[in-house]
Short mmCIF file of C-alpha atoms in Angstrom, two decimals:
data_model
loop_
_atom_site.label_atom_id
_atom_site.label_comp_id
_atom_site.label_asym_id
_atom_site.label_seq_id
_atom_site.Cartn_x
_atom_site.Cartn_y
_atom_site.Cartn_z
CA UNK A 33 28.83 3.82 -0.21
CA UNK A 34 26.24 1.18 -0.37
CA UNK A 35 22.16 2.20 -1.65
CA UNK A 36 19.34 0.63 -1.35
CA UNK A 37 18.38 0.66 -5.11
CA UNK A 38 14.98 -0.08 -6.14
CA UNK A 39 16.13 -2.46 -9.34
CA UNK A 40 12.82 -4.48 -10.17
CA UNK A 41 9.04 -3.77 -9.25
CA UNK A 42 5.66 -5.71 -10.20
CA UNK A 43 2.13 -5.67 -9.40
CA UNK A 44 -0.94 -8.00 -9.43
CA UNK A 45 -4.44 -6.80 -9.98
CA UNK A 46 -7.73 -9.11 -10.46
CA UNK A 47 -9.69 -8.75 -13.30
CA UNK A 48 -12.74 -8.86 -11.30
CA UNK A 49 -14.15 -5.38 -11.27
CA UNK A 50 -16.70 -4.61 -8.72
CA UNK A 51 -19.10 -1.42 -9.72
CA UNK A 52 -21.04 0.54 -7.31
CA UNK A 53 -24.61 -1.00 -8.72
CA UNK A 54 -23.08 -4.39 -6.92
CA UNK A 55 -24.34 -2.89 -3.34
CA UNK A 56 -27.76 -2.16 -4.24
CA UNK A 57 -28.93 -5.20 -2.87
CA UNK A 58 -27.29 -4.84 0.40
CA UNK A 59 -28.62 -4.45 3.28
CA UNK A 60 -26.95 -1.66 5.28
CA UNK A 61 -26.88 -1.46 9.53
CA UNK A 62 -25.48 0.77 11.42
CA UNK A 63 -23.23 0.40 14.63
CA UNK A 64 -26.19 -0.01 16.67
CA UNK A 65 -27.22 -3.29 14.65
CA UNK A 66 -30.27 -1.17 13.08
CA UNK A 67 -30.90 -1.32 9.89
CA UNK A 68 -29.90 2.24 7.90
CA UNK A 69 -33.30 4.09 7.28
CA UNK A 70 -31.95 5.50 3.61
CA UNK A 71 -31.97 4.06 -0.07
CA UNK A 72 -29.21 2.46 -1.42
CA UNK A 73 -29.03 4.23 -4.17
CA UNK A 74 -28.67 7.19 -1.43
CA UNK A 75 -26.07 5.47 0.56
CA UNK A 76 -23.88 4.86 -2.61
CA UNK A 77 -24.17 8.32 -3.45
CA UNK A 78 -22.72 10.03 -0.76
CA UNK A 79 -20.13 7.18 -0.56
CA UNK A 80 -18.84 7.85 -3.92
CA UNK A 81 -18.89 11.33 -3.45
CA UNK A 82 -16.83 11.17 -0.18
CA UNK A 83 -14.21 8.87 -1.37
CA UNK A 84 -14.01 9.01 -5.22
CA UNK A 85 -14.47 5.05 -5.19
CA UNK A 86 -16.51 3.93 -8.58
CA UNK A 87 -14.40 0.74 -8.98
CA UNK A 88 -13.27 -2.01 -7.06
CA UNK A 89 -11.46 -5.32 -7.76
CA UNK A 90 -12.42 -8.76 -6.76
CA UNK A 91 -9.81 -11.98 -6.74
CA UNK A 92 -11.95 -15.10 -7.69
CA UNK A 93 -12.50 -18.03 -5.57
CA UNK A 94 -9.24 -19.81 -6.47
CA UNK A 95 -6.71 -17.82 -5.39
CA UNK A 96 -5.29 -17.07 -1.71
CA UNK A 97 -3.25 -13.88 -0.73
CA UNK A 98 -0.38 -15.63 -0.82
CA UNK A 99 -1.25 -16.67 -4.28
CA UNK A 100 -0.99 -13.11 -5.45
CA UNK A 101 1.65 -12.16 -3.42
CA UNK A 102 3.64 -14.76 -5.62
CA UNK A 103 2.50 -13.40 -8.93
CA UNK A 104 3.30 -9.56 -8.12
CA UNK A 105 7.06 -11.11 -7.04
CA UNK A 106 7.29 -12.98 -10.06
CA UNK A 107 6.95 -9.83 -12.32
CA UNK A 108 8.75 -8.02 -10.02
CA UNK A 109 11.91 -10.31 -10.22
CA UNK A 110 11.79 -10.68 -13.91
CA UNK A 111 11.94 -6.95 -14.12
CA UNK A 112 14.46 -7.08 -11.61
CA UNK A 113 16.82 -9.18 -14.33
CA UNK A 114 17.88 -10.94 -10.41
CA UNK A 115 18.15 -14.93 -10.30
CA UNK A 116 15.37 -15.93 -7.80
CA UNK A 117 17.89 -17.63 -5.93
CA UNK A 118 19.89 -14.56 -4.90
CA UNK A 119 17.18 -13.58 -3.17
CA UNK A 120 18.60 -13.49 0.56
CA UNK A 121 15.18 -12.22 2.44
CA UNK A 122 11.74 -12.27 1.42
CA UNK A 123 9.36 -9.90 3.42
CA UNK A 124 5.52 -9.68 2.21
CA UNK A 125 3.54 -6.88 4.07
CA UNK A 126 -0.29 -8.22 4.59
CA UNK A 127 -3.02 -7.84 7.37
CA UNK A 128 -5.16 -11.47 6.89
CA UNK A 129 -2.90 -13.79 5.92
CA UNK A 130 -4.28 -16.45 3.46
CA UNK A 131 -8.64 -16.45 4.70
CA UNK A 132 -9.91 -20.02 4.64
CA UNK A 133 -12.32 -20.65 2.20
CA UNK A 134 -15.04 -22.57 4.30
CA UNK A 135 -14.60 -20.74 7.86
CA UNK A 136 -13.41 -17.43 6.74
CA UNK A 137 -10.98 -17.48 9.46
CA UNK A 138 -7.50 -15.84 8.83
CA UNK A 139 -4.81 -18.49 8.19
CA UNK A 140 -1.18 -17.29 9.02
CA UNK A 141 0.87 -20.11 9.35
CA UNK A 142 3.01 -21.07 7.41
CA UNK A 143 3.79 -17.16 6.61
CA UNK A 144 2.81 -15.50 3.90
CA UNK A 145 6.60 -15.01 3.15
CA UNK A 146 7.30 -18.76 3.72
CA UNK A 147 4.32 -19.53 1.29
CA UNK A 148 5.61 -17.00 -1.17
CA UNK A 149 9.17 -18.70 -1.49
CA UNK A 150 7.66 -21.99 -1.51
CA UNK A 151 5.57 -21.03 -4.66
CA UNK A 152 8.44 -19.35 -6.30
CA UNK A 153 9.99 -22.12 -5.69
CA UNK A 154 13.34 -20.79 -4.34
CA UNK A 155 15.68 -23.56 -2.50
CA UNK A 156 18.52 -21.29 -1.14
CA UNK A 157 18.33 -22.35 2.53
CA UNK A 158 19.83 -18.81 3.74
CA UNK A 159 16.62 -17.29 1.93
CA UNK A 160 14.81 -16.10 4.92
CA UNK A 161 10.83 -15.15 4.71
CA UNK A 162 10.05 -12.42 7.63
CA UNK A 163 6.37 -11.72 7.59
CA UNK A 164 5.14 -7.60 8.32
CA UNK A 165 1.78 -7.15 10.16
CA UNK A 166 2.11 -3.08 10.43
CA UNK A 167 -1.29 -2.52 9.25
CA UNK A 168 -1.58 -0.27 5.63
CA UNK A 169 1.74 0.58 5.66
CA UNK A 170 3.15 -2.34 6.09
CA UNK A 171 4.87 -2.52 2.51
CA UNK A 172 7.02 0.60 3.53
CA UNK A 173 7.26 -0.61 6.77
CA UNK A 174 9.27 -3.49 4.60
CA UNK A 175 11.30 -1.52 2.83
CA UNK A 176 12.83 0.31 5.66
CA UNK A 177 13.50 -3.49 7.28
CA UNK A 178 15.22 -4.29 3.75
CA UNK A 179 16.96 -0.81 3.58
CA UNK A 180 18.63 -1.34 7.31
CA UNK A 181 19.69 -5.07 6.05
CA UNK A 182 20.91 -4.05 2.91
CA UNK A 183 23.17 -1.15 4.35
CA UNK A 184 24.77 -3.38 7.13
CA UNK A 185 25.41 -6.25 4.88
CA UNK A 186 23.57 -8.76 6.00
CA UNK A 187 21.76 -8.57 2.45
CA UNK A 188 22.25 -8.04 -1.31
CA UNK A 189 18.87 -8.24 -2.61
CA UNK A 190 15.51 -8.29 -0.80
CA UNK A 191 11.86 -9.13 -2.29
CA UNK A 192 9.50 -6.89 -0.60
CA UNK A 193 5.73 -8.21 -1.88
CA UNK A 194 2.38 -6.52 -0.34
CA UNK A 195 -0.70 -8.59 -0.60
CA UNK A 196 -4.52 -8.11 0.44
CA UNK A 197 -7.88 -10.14 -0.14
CA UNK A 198 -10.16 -7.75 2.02
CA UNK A 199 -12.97 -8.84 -0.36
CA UNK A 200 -12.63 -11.74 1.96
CA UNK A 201 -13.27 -10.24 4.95
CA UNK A 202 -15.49 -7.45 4.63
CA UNK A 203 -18.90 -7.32 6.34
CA UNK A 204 -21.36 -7.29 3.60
CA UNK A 205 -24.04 -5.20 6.05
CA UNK A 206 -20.98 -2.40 6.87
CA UNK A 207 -21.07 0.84 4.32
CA UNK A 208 -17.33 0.64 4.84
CA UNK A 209 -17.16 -2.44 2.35
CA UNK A 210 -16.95 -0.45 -0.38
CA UNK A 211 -13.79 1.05 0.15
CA UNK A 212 -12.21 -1.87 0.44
CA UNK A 213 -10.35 -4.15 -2.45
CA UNK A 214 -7.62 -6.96 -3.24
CA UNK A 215 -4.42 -6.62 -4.87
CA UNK A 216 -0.60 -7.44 -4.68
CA UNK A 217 2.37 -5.22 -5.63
CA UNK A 218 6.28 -6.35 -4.86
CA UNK A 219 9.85 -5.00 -5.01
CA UNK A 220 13.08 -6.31 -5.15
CA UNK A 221 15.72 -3.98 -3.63
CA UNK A 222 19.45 -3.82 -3.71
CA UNK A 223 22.95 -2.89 -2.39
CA UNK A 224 24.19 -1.03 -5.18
CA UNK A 225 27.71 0.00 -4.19
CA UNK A 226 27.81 3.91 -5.55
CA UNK A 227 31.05 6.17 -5.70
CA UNK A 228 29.05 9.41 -5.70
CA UNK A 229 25.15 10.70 -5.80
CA UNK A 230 22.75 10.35 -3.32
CA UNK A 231 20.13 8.34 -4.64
CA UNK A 232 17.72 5.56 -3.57
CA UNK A 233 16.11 5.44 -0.02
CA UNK A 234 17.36 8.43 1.18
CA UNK A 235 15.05 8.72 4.34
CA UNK A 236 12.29 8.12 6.49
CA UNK A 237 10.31 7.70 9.68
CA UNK A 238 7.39 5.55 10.86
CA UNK A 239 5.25 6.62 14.32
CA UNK A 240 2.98 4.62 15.83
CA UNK A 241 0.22 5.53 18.16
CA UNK A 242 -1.39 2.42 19.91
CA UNK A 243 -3.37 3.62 23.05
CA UNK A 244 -6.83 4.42 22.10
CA UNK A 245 -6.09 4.92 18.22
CA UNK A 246 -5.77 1.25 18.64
CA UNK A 247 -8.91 0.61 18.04
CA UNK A 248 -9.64 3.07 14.86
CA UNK A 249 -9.70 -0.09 12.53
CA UNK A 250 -9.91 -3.77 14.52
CA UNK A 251 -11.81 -6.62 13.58
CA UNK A 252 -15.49 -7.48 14.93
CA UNK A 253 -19.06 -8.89 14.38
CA UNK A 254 -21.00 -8.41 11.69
CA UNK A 255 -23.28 -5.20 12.14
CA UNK A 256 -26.42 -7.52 11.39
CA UNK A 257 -27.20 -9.47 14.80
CA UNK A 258 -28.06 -12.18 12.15
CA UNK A 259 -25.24 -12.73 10.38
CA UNK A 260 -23.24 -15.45 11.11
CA UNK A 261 -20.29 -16.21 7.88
CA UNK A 262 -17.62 -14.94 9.40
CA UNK A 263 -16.41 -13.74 13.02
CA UNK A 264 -13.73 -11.58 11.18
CA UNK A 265 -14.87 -8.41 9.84
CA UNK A 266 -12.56 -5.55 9.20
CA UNK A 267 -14.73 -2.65 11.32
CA UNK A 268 -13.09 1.10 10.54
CA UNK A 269 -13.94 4.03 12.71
CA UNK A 270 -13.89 6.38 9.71
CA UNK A 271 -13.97 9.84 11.82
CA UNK A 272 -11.40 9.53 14.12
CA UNK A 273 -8.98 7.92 11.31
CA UNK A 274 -9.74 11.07 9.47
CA UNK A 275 -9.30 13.34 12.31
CA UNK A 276 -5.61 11.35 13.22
CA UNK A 277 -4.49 11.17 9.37
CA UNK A 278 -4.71 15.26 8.93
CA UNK A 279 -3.64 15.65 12.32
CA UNK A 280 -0.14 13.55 12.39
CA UNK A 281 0.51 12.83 8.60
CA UNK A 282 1.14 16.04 7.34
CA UNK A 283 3.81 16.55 10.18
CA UNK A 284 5.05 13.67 9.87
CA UNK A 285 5.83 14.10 5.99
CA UNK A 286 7.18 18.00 6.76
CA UNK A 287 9.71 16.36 9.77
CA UNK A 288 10.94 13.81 6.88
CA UNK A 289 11.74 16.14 4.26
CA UNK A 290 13.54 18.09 7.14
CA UNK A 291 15.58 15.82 8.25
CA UNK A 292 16.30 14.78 4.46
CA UNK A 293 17.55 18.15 3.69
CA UNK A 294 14.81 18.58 1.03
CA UNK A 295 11.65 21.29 0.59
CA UNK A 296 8.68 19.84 -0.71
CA UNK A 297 9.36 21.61 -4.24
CA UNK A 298 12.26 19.14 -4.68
CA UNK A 299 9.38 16.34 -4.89
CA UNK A 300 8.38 14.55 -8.06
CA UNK A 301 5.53 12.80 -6.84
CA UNK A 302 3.81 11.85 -3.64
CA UNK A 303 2.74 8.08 -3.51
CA UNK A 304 0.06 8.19 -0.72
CA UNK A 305 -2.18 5.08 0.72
CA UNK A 306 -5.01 5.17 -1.37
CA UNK A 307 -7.55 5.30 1.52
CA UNK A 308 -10.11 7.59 0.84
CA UNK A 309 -9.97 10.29 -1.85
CA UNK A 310 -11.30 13.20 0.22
CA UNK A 311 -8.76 12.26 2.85
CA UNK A 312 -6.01 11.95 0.63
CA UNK A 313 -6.31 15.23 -0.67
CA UNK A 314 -7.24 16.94 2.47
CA UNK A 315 -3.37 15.87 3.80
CA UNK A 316 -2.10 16.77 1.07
CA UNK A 317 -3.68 20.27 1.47
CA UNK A 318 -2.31 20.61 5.02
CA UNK A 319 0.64 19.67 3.93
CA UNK A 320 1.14 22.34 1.34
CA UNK A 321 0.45 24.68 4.07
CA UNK A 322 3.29 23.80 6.07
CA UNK A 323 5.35 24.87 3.28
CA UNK A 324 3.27 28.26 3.14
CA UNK A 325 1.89 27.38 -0.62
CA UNK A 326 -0.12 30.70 -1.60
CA UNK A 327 -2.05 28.80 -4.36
CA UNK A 328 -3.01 25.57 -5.55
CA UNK A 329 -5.77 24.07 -7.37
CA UNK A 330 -7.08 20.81 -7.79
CA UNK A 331 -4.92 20.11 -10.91
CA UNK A 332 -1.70 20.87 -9.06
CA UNK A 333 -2.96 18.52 -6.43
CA UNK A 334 -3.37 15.74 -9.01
CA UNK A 335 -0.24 16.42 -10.48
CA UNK A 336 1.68 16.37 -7.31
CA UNK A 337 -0.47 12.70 -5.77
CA UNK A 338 -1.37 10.83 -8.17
CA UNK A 339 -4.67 8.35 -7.70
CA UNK A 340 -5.88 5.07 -8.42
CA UNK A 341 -8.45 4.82 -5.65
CA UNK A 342 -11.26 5.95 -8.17
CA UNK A 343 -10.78 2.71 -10.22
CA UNK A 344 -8.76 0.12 -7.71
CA UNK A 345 -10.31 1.05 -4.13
CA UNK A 346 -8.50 0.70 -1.07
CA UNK A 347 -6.51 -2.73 -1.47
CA UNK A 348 -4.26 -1.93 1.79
CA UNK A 349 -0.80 -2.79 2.05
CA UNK A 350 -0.76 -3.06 -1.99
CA UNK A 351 -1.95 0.52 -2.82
CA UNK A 352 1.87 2.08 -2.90
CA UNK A 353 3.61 -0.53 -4.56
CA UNK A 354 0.83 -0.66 -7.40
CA UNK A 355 0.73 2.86 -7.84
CA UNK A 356 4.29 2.91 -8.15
CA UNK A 357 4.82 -0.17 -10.73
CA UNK A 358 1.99 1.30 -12.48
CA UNK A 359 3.55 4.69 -13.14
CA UNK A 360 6.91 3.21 -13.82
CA UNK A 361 5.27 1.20 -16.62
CA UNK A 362 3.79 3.79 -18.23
CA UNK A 363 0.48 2.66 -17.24
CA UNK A 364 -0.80 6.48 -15.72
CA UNK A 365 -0.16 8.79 -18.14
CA UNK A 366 0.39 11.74 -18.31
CA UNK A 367 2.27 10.67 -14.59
CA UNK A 368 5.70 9.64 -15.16
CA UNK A 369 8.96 9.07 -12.92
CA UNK A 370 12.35 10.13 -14.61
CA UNK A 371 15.43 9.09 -13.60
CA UNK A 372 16.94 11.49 -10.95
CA UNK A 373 13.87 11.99 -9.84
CA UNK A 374 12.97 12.33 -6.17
CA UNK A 375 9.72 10.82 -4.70
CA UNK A 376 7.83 10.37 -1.37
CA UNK A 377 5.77 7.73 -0.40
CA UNK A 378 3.77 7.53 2.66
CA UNK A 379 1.13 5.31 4.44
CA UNK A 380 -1.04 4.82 7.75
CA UNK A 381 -3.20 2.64 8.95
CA UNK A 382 -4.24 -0.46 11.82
CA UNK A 383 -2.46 0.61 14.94
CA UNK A 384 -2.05 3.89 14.42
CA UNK A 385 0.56 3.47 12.32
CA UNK A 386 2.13 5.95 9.45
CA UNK A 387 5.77 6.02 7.61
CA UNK A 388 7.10 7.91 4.74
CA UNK A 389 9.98 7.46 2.95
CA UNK A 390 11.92 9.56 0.64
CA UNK A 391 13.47 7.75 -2.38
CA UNK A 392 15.47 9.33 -5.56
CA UNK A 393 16.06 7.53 -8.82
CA UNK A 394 19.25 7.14 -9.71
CA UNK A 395 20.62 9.49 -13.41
CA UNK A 396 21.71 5.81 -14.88
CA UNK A 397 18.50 3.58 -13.85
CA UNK A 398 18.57 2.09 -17.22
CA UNK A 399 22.37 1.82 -17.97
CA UNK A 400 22.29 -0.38 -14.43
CA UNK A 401 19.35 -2.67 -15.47
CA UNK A 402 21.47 -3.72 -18.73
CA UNK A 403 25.08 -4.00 -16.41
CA UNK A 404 22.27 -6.49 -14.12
CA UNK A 405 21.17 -8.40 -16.67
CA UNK A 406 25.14 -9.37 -17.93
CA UNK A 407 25.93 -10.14 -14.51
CA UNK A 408 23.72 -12.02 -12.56
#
């Protein structure tokens, strides 16, 4: 039976790092293009408080999306022990493309994916680069492509990158800016050919609701009448995103593990979009009540979904994909994934769109990653 095995992953994240004292010189409007009639210091307050944020990160002038995009699939291929030229699709997950440096204007062709082989520098011809606009999930989104490639055989291993640079297109005047952050994380996955065990992607779903939740997070003026840098600014409509996420996530998550056979007891760790902290947890929450979870405390909650949001703010499409490389590399401690191990991952975002998938690591990861090395 053929598996879509997870066999290399790699992040990117810039050193940059953007404190909450950098918005006290803003000047906050509301929707109504009036000017918010509260200190900043009050303003970043209740910002923090709501969504945990205290750190952001920044990418510095030189660099593009796609630039990072390359440098999370480098690592990710290198830990992947997979020639770069066996590569038979590349599929990078991103919102903005590449944002032009003098007109702030999104730049999307070439792809992203196109770019990203071109500056790995990969010459097989039958190397195809499929771009994924699917909003904040848009890295799972990819992985589900790869998985249905990978089990029909028109694959054997796919690069999977997720890439962001909303520091580029946030509107400076918009409280929402300081959710938002840049950052790249990639995957390569394979078609490991297993006798027995059920492991690697072992399920998922995606919904998408795009009548009036359409326009929960588009792009639009500046909320200052005045300012004039850029005609694209992400704008969020932070209550009704809210409002959908606890309604249809949870649900969503409980119809997964379902259908997979599994009880949320047989997960290791949920790897959520790193949106918004209160959020986050409030899902989670709902979610333990569909499973009729007497007790809990915030210490089994943080156990269970673990967080980078706090230090590495919402960078999008790239928040799952870091987390994970992160806690495979020993870089979140005391978090830690095992082999054997069974996790779920799940995002939403522009559209509506969510997905969750549920992934288990196979008993020999290690054993594999030496047989890989000898063989490619």
């Amino acid at each position: 039976m053929i598996r879509s095995i997870i066999t290399g992953t790699g992040h990117y994240l810039p050193e940059k790092v953007i404190k909450s004292n950098h918005f006290l010189k803003h000047t906050f409007y509301n929707k109504n293009g009036l000017k918010i009639d509260k200190s900043n210091e009050d303003i970043i307050k209740k910002f923090q408080k709501i969504t945990e944020i205290k750190e952001r990160r920044y990418i510095n002038n030189t660099l593009f999306n796609s630039d990072i995009a390359t440098i999370a699939a480098k690592r990710a291929l290198v830990n992947s022990k997979i020639y770069k030229e066996k590569i038979d699709y590349i599929i990078s997950a991103h919102n903005y493309g590449d944002i032009h440096p003098i007109s702030f204007q999104s730049d999307l062709m070439p792809s992203i994916a196109a770019r990203v082989k071109n500056k790995l520098q990969i010459r097989n011809k039958k190397c195809r680069p499929y771009d994924m606009i699917f909003g904040c999930p848009g890295w799972i989104e990819g992985m589900i492509l790869a998985d249905q490639l990978l089990r029909s055989k028109y694959a054997k291993n796919i690069l999977i990158t997720s890439s962001e640079t909303l520091s580029k297109v946030i509107d400076p005047h918009d409280r929402n800016a300081m959710i938002f952050s840049d950052g790249a994380g990639a995957a390569v996955l394979s078609a490991i050919e297993m006798k027995e065990g059920n492991h690697g992607i072992l399920y998922y779903d995606s919904q998408c609701n795009n009548n009036e939740e359409l326009h929960y997070l588009t792009n639009g003026h500046s909320l200052n009448p005045d300012y004039k840098k850029s005609l694209v600014n992400i704008r969020m409509n932070g209550r009704r995103i809210y409002e959908y996420a606890l309604t249809e996530v949870p649900n969503m998550l409980k119809r997964i593990l379902d259908r997979a056979n599994l009880h949320l007891k047989d997960i290791k760790k949920i790897l959520i979009h790193q949106a918004n902290a209160k959020m986050d947890y409030a899902i989670l929450k709902r979610l333990l009540k569909l499973y009729d979870y007497s007790s809990y405390n915030k210490d089994f909650c943080k156990n269970l979904m673990p967080m980078t949001i706090q230090k590495l703010g919402n960078s999008s499409v790239a928040t799952v994909p870091t987390l994970l490389d992160l806690i495979l590399q020993g870089k979140m401690p005391p978090h830690e994934i095992k082999p054997g191990d069974t996790i779920m991952m799940a995002s939403l975002g522009a559209g509506m769109n969510i997905n969750g998938m549920i992934y288990r690591f196979p008993t020999q990861q290690k054993n594999y990653f030496y047989e890989k090395k000898n063989t490619s």
